[in-house]
PDB file of C-alpha atoms in Angstrom:
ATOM      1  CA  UNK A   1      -0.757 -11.941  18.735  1.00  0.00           C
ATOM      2  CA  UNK A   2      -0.207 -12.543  15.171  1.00  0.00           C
ATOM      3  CA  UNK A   3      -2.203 -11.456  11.865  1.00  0.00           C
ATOM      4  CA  UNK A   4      -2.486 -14.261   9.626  1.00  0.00           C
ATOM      5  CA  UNK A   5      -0.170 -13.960   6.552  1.00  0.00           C
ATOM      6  CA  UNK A   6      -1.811 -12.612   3.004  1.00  0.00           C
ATOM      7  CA  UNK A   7      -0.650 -15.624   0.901  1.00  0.00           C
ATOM      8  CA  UNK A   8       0.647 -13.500  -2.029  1.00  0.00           C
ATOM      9  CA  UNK A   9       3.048 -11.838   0.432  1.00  0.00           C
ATOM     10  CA  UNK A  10       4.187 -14.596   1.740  1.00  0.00           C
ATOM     11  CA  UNK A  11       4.317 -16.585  -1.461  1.00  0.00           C
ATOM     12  CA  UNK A  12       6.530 -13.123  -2.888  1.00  0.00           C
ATOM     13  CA  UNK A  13       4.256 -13.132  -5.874  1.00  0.00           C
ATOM     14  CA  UNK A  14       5.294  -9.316  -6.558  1.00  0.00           C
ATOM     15  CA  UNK A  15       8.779 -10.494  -7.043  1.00  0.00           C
ATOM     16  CA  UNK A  16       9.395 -11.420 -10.354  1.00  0.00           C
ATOM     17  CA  UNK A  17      12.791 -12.395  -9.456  1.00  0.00           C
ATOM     18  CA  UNK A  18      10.883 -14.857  -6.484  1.00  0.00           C
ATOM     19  CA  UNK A  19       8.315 -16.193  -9.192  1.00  0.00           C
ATOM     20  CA  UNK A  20      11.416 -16.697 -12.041  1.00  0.00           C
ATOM     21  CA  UNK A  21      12.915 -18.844  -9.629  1.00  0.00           C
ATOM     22  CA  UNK A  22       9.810 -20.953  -8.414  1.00  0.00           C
ATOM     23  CA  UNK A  23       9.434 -21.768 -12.931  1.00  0.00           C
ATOM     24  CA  UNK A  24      13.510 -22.137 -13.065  1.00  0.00           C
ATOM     25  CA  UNK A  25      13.025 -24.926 -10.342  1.00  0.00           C
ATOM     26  CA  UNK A  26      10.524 -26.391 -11.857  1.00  0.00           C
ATOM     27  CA  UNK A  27      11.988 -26.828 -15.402  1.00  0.00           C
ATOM     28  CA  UNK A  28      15.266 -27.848 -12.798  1.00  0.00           C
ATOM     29  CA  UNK A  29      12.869 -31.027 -11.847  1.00  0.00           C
ATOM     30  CA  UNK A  30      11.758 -31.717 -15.070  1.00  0.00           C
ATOM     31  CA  UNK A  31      15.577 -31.587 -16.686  1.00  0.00           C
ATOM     32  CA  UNK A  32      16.477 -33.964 -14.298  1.00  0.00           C
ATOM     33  CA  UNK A  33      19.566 -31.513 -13.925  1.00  0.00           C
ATOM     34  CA  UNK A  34      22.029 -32.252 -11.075  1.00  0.00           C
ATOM     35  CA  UNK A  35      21.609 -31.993  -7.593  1.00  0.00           C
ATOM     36  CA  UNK A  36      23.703 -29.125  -6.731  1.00  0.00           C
ATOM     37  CA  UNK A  37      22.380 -27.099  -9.014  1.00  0.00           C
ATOM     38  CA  UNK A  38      18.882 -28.107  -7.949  1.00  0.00           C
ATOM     39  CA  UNK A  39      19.657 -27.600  -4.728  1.00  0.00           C
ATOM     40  CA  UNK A  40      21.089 -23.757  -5.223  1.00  0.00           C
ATOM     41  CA  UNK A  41      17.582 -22.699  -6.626  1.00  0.00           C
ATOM     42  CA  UNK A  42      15.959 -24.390  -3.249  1.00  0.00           C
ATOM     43  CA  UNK A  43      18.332 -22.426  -1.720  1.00  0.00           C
ATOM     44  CA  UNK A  44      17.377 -19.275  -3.161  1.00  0.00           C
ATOM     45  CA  UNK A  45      13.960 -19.308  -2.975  1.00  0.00           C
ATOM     46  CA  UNK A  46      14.266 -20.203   1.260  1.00  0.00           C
ATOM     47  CA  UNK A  47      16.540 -17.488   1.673  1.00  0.00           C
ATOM     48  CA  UNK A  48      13.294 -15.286   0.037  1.00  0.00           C
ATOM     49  CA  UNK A  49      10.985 -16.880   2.292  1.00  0.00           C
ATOM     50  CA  UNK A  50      13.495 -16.721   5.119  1.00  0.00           C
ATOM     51  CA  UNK A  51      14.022 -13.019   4.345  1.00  0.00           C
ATOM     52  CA  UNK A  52      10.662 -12.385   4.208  1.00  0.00           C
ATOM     53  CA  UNK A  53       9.598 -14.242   7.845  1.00  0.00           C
ATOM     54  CA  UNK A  54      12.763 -12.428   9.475  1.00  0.00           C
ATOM     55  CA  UNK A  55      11.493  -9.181   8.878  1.00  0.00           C
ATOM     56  CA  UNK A  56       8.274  -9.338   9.507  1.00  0.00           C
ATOM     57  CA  UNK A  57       9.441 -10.911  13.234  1.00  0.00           C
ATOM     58  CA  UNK A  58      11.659  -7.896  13.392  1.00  0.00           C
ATOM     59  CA  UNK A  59       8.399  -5.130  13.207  1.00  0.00           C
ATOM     60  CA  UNK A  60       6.314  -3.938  15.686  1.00  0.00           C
ATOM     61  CA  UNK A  61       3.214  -6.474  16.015  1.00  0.00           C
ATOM     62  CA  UNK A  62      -0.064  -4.970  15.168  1.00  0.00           C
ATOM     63  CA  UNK A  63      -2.303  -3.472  17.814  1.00  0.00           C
ATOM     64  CA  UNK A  64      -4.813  -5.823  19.326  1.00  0.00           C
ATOM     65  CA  UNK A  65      -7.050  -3.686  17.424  1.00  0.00           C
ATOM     66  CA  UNK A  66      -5.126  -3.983  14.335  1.00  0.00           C
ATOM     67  CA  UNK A  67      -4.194  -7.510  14.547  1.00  0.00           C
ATOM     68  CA  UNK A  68      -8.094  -8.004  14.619  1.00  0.00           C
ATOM     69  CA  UNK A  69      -9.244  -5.893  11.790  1.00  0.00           C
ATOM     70  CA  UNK A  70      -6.520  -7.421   9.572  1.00  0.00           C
ATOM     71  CA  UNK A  71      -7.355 -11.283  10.324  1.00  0.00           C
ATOM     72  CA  UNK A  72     -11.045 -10.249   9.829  1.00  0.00           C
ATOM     73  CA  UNK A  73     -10.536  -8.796   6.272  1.00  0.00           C
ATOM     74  CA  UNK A  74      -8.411 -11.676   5.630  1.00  0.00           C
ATOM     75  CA  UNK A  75     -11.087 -14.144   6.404  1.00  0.00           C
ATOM     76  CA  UNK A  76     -14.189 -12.111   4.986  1.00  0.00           C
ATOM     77  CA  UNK A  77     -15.941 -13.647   2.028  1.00  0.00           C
ATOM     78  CA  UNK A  78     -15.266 -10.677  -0.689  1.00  0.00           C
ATOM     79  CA  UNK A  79     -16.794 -13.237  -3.697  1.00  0.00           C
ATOM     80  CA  UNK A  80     -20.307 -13.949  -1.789  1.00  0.00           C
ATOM     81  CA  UNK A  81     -20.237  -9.917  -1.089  1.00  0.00           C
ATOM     82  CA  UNK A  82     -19.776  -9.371  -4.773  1.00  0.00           C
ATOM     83  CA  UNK A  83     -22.390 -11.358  -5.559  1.00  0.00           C
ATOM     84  CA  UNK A  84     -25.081 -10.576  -3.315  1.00  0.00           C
ATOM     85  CA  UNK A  85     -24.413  -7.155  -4.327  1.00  0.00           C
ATOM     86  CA  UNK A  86     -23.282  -5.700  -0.973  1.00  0.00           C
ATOM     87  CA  UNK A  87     -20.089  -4.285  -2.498  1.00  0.00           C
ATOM     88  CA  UNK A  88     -19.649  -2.971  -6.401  1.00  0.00           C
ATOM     89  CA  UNK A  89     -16.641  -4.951  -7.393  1.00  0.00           C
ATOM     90  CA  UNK A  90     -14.522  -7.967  -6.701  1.00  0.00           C
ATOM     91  CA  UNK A  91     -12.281  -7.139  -3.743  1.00  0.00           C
ATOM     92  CA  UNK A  92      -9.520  -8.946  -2.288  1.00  0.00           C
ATOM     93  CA  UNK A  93      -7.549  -9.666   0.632  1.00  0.00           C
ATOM     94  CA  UNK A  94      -4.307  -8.661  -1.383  1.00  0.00           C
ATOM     95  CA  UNK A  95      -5.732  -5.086  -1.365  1.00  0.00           C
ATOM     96  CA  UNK A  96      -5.021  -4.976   2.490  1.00  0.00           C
ATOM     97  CA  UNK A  97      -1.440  -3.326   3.490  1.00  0.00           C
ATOM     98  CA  UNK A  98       0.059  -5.948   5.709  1.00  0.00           C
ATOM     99  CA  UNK A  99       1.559  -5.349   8.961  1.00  0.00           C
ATOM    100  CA  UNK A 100       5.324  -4.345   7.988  1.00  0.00           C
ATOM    101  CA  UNK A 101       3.945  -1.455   5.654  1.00  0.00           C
ATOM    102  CA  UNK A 102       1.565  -0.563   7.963  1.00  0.00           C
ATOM    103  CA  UNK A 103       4.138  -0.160  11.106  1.00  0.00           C
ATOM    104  CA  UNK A 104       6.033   2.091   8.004  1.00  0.00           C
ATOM    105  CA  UNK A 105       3.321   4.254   7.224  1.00  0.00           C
ATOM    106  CA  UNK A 106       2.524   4.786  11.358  1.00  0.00           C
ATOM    107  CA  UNK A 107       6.332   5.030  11.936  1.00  0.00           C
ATOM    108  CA  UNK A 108       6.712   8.002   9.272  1.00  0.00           C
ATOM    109  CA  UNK A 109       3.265  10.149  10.602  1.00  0.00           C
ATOM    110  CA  UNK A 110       4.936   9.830  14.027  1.00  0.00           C
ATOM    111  CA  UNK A 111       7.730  11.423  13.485  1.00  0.00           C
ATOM    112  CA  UNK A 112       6.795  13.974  11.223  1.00  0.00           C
ATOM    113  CA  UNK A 113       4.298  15.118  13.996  1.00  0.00           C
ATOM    114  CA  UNK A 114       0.939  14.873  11.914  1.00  0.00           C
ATOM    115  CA  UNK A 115      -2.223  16.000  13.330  1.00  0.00           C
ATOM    116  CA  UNK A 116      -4.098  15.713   9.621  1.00  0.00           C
ATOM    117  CA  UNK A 117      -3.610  12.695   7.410  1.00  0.00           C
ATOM    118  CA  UNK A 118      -5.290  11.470   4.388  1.00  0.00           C
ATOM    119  CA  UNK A 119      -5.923   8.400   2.718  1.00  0.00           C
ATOM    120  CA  UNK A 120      -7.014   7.914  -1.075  1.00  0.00           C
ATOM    121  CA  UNK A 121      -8.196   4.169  -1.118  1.00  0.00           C
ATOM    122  CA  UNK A 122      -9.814   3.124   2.313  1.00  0.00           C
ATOM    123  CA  UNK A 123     -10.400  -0.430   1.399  1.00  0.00           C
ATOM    124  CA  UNK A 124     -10.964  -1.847   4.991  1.00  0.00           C
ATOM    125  CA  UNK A 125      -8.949   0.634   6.855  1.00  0.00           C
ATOM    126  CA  UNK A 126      -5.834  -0.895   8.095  1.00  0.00           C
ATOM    127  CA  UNK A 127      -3.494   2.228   6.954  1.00  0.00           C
ATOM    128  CA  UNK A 128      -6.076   4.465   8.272  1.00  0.00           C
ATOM    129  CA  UNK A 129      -6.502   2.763  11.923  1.00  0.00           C
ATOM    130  CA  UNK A 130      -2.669   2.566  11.259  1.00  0.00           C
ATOM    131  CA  UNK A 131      -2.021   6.350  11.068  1.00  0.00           C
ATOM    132  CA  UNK A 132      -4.709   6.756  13.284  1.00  0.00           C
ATOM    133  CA  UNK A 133      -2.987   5.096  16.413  1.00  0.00           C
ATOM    134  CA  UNK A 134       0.197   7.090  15.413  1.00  0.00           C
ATOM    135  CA  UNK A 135      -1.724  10.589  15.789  1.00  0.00           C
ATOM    136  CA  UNK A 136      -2.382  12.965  18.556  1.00  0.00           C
ATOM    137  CA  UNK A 137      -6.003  12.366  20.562  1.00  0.00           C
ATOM    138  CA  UNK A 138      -7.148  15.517  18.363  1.00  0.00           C
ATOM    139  CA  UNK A 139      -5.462  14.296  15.557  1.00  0.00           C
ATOM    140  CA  UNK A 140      -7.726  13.006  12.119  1.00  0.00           C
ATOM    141  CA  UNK A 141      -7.614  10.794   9.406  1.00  0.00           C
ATOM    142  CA  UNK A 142      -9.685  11.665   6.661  1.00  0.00           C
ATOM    143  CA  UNK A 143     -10.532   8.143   4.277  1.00  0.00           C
ATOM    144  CA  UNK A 144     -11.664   7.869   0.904  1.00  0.00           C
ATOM    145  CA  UNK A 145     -13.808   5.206  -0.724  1.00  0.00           C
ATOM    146  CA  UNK A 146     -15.498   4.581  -3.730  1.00  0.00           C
ATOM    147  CA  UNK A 147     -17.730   1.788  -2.782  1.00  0.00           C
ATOM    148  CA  UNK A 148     -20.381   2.707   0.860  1.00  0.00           C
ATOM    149  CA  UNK A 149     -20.736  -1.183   1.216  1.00  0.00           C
ATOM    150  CA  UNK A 150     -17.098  -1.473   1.587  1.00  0.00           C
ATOM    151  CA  UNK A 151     -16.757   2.232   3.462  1.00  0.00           C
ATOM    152  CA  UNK A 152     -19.448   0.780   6.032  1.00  0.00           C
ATOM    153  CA  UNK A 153     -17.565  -2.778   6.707  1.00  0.00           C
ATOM    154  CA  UNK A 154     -14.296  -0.733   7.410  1.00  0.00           C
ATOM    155  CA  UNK A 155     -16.506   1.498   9.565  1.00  0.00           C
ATOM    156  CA  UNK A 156     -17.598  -1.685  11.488  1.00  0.00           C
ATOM    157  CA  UNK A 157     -14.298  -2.410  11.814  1.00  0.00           C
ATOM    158  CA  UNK A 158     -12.946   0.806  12.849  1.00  0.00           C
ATOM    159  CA  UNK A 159     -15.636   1.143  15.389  1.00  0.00           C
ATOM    160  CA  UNK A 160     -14.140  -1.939  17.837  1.00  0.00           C
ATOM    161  CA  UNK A 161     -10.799   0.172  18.155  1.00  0.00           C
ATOM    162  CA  UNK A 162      -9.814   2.629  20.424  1.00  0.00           C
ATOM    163  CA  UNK A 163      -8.411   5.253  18.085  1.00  0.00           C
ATOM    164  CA  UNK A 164     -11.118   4.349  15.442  1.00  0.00           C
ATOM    165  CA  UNK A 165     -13.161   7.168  16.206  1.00  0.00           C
ATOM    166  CA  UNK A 166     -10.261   9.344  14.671  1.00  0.00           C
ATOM    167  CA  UNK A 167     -11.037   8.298  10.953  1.00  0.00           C
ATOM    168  CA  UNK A 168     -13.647   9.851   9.028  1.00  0.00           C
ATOM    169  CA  UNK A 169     -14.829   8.014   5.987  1.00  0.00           C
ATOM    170  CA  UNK A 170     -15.853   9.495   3.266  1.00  0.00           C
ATOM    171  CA  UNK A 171     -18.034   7.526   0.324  1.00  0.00           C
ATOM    172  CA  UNK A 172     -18.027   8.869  -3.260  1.00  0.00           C
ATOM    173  CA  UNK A 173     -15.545   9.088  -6.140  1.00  0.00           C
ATOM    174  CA  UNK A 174     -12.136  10.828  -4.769  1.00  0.00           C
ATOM    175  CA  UNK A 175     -11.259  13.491  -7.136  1.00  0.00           C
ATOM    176  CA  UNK A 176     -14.691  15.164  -6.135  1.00  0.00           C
ATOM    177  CA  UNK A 177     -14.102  14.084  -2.575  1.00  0.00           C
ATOM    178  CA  UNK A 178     -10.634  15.649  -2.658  1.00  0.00           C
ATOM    179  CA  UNK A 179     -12.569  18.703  -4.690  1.00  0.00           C
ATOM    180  CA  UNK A 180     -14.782  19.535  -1.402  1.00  0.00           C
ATOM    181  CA  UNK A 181     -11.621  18.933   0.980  1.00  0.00           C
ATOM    182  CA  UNK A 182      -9.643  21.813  -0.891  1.00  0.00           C
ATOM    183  CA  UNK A 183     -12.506  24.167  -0.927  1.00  0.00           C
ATOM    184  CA  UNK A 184     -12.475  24.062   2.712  1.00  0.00           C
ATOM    185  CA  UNK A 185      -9.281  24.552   2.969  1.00  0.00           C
ATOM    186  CA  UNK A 186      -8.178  20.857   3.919  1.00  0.00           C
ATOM    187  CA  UNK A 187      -4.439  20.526   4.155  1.00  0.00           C
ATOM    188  CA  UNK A 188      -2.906  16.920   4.886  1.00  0.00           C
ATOM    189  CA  UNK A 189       0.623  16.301   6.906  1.00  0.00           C
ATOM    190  CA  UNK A 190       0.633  12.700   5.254  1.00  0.00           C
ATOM    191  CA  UNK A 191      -1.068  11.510   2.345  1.00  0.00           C
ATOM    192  CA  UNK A 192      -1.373   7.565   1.838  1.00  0.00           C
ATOM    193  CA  UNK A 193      -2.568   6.922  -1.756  1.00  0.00           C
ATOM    194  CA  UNK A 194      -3.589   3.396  -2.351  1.00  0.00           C
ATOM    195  CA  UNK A 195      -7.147   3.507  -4.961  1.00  0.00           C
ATOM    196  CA  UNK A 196      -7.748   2.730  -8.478  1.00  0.00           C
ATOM    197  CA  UNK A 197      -4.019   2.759 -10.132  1.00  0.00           C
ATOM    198  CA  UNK A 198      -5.380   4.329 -13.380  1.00  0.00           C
ATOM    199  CA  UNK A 199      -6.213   7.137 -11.315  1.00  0.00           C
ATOM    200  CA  UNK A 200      -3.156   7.468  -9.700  1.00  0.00           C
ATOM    201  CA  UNK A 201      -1.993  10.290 -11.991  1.00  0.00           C
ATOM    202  CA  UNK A 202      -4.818  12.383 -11.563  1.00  0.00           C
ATOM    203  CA  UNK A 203      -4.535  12.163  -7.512  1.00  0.00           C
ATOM    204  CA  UNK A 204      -0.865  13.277  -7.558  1.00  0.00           C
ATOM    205  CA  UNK A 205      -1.526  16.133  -9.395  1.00  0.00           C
ATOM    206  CA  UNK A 206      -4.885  17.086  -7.463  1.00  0.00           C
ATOM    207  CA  UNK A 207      -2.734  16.862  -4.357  1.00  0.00           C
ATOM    208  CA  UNK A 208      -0.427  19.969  -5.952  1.00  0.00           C
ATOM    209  CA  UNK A 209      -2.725  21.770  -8.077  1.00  0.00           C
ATOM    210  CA  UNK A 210      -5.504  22.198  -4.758  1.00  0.00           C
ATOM    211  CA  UNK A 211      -2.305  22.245  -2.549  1.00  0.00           C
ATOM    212  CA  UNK A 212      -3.594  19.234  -0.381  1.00  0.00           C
ATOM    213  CA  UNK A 213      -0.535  18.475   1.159  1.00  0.00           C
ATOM    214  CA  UNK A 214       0.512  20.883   4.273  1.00  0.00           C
ATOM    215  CA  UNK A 215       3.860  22.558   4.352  1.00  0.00           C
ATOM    216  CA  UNK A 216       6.142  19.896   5.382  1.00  0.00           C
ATOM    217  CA  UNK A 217       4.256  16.980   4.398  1.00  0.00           C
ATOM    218  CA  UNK A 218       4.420  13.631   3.024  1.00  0.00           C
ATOM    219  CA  UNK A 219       2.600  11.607   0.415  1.00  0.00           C
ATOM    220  CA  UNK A 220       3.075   8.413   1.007  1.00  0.00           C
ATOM    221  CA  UNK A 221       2.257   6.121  -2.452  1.00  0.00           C
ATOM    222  CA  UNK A 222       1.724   2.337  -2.692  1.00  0.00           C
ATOM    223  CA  UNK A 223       2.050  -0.154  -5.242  1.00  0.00           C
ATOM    224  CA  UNK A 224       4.702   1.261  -7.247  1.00  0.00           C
ATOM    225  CA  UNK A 225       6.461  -1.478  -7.873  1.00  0.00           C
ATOM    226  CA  UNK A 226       3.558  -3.409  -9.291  1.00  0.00           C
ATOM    227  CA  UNK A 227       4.771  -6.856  -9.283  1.00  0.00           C
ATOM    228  CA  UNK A 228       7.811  -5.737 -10.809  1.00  0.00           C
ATOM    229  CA  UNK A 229       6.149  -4.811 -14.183  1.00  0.00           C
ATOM    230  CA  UNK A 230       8.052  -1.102 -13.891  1.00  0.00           C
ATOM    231  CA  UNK A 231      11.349  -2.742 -14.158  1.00  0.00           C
ATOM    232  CA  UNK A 232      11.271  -5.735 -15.440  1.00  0.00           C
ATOM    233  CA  UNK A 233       9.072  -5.284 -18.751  1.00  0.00           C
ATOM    234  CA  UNK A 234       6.760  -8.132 -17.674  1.00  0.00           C
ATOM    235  CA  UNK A 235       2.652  -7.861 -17.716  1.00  0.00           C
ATOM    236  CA  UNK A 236       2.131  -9.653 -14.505  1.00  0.00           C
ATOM    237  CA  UNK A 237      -0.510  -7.685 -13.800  1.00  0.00           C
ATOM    238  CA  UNK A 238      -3.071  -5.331 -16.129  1.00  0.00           C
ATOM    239  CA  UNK A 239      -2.805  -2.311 -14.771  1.00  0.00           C
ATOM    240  CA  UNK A 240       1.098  -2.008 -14.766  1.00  0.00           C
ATOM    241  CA  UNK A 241       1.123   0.572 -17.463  1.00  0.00           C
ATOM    242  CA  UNK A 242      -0.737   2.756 -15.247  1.00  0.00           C
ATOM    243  CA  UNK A 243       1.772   2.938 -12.808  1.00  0.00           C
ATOM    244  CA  UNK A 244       4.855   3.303 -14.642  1.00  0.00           C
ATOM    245  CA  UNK A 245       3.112   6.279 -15.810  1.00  0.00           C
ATOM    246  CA  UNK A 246       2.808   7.986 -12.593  1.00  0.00           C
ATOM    247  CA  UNK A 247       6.400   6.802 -11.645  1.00  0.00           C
ATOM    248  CA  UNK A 248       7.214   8.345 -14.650  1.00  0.00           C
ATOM    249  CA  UNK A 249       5.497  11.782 -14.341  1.00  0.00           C
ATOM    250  CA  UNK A 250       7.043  11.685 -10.261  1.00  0.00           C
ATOM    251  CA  UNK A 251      10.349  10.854 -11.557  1.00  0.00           C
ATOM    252  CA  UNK A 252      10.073  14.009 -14.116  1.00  0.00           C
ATOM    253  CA  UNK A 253       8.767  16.112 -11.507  1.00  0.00           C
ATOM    254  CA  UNK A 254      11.440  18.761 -10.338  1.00  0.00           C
ATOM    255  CA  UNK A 255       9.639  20.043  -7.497  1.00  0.00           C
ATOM    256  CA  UNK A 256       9.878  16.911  -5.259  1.00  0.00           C
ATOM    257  CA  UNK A 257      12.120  14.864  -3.733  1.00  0.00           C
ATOM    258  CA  UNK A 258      11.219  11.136  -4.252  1.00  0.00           C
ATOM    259  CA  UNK A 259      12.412   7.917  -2.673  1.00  0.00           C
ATOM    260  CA  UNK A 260      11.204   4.462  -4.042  1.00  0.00           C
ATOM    261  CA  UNK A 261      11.552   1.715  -0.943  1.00  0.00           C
ATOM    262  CA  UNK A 262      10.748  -2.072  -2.377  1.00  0.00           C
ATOM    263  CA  UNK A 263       8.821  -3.115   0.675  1.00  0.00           C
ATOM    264  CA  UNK A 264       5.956  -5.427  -0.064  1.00  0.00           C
ATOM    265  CA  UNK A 265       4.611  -4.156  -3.929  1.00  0.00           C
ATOM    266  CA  UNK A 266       7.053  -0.593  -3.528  1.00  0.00           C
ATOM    267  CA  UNK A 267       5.911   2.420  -1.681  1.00  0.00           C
ATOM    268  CA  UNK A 268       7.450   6.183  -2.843  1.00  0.00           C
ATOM    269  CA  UNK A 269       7.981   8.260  -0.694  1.00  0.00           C
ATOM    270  CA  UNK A 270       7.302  11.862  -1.710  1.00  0.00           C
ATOM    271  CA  UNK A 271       7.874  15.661  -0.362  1.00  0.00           C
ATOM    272  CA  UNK A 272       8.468  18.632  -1.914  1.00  0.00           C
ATOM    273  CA  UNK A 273      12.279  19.561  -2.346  1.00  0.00           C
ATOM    274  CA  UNK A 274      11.974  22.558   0.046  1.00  0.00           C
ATOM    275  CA  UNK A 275      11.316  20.132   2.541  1.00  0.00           C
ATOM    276  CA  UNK A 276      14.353  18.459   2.171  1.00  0.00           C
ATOM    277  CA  UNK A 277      16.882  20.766   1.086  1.00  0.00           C
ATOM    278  CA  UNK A 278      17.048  19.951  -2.489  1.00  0.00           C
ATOM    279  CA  UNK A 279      17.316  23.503  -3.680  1.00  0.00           C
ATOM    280  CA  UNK A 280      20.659  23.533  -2.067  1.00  0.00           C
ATOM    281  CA  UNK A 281      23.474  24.358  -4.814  1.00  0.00           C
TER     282      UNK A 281
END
């Protein structure tokens, strides 16, 4: 039991380092350069691959449920829905968190104990069923999605699993979403945010501000990396600048502690620095 690969993650098309050495091995074939040298960049990009395909054999294997709910979202037409107008914008498989990330995300709500997580970004609901199978039998997830044609083919997903019926899904732009969850008085043990990257700004601050995140909690953040456009001053992809401001505006922010982990397209973690001791002189 095995989810099919998303080809950009296997491919390592976040890694600009992976994608500079795919064009230097090219230009290597066209130079007619010699052997050994050709031979050292064939090297290199294996030992990616290799890397890659090691780890993922060294994770937990998806759920039966999981396994299934990623393969199907992998193999759904996401153009024909577009067009038809069943959802409102072009999705695509690479919006799914693959298995290693999820087994992350379930391995950090189990042991901080969580009873209440949140997700900002539904998209099909393999974080949420994720968290979901990591959380007590009164335990919640609480989703977030922008688009109900989407929300209701995660739902129809969610629905085959056992712990599916721990996820509520909630359709309508987050901020006011998150809005109504502070008013009632909604606090989160983990937060997974993985939406609209221009928005991620205004999420992370919502989270504080409304005080979102329980005592002891974690916000878990995706895509920081973003193809390596952060670091490496490329425009890979057109949203970058969005997300090295939030890194930014994280990095600046005294009153967390912050790890950045480069698995898959980065993931930060984030708690606040009287969770973790950081007052300490």
């Amino acid at each position: 039991m095995s989810a099919k690969p998303d080809e950009d993650i296997l491919n390592h098309n976040y890694d600009p380092a992976y994608r500079h050495l795919l064009k230097a091995k090219e230009i290597a074939q066209k130079e007619n350069v010699s052997p050994e040298l050709l031979s050292e960049i064939n090297r290199a990009i294996e030992l990616y691959q290799q890397r890659h395909t090691y780890c993922e054999g060294q994770t937990t294997q998806p759920s039966q449920a999981l396994d299934t709910l990623i393969n199907e979202t992998l193999c759904y037409p996401w153009k024909d829905a577009h067009k038809k107008g069943e959802i409102s914008y072009v999705a695509s498989p690479r919006m799914l968190s693959g298995n290693k990330e999820v087994q992350l995300i379930k391995s950090i709500t189990s042991a901080s104990k969580a009873r209440m997580a949140l997700e900002i970004g539904l998209f099909t609901g393999c974080a949420s069923l994720g968290m979901a199978e990591a959380l007590p039998k009164d335990g919640k997830v609480v989703s977030l999605e922008i688009d109900k044609g989407i929300g209701d083919l995660a739902r129809s997903f969610l629905d085959k699993s056992p712990a599916g019926h721990k996820v509520e899904i909630i359709v309508g732009p987050a901020l006011e979403s998150m809005g109504k969850l502070a008013a009632n008085k909604m606090k989160f043990d983990i937060i997974f945010m993985d939406a609209n990257k221009d928005g991620y700004v205004s999420y992370y601050k919502t989270i504080f501000e409304k005080d979102l995140l329980a005592s002891g909690g974690t916000l878990i953040v995706d895509n920081v990396l973003k193809s390596g456009d952060p670091y490496s001053g490329e425009k890979y992809e057109s949203n970058s600048w969005a997300i090295s401001e939030f890194n930014e505006v994280v990095l600046q922010d005294d009153r967390v502690h912050k790890v950045m982990l480069p698995v898959r397209d980065g993931i930060y973690l984030i708690r606040r620095t009287e969770d973790t001791g950081d007052w300490l002189p």
